[in-house]
Amino acid sequence: MLRYREALGLLPATRSKGAHRRYGPDELAAVTQAMDLERRFDVSPAELAFGLRVLSEPAVAHAVRELGLRIGRIHAPRRALDFEKEKALRLLRQGR
């Protein structure tokens, strides 16, 4: 399990001088935290690893955001100018 998490990037690769994996209290606490997140949000370790990638790589974050906008899972924030434009159009329609 620890090697799998290490391969996903959920655990830092720490090695001794003899190239043996060494996991201390900090690494084991990270595994515990990751497993808690997986249970709480019903995601797999691979999904959690991808979430971390989205947070840490701007190009990936941008691509995922574009997809979310396209499929309607993310809504673009309304800009003040858009609000004013819509308000003006409503007033024009009422004046007809």
Coordinates of C-alpha atoms in Angstrom, one line a residue, residues 34-68:
A34 CA -5.0 10.9 2.9
M35 CA -7.0 7.8 3.9
D36 CA -9.3 10.0 6.0
L37 CA -9.9 12.2 3.0
E38 CA -10.6 9.2 0.7
R39 CA -13.2 7.9 3.1
R40 CA -14.8 11.2 3.9
F41 CA -15.1 12.2 0.2
D42 CA -15.5 8.7 -1.2
V43 CA -12.5 9.0 -3.6
S44 CA -9.8 6.6 -4.5
P45 CA -6.1 7.3 -3.9
A46 CA -5.6 7.9 -7.6
E47 CA -8.4 10.5 -7.6
L48 CA -6.9 12.2 -4.5
A49 CA -3.5 12.3 -6.3
F50 CA -5.1 13.9 -9.3
G51 CA -6.7 16.5 -7.1
L52 CA -3.3 17.4 -5.7
R53 CA -2.0 17.6 -9.2
V54 CA -4.8 20.0 -10.2
L55 CA -3.9 22.1 -7.2
S56 CA -0.2 22.2 -7.9
E57 CA 0.0 22.4 -11.7
P58 CA -1.5 25.5 -13.3
A59 CA -1.8 24.0 -16.8
V60 CA -3.8 21.0 -15.4
A61 CA -5.9 23.3 -13.2
H62 CA -6.7 25.4 -16.3
A63 CA -7.7 22.4 -18.4
V64 CA -9.9 20.9 -15.7
R65 CA -11.6 24.3 -15.2
E66 CA -12.3 24.7 -18.9
L67 CA -13.9 21.2 -18.9
G68 CA -15.9 22.1 -15.8

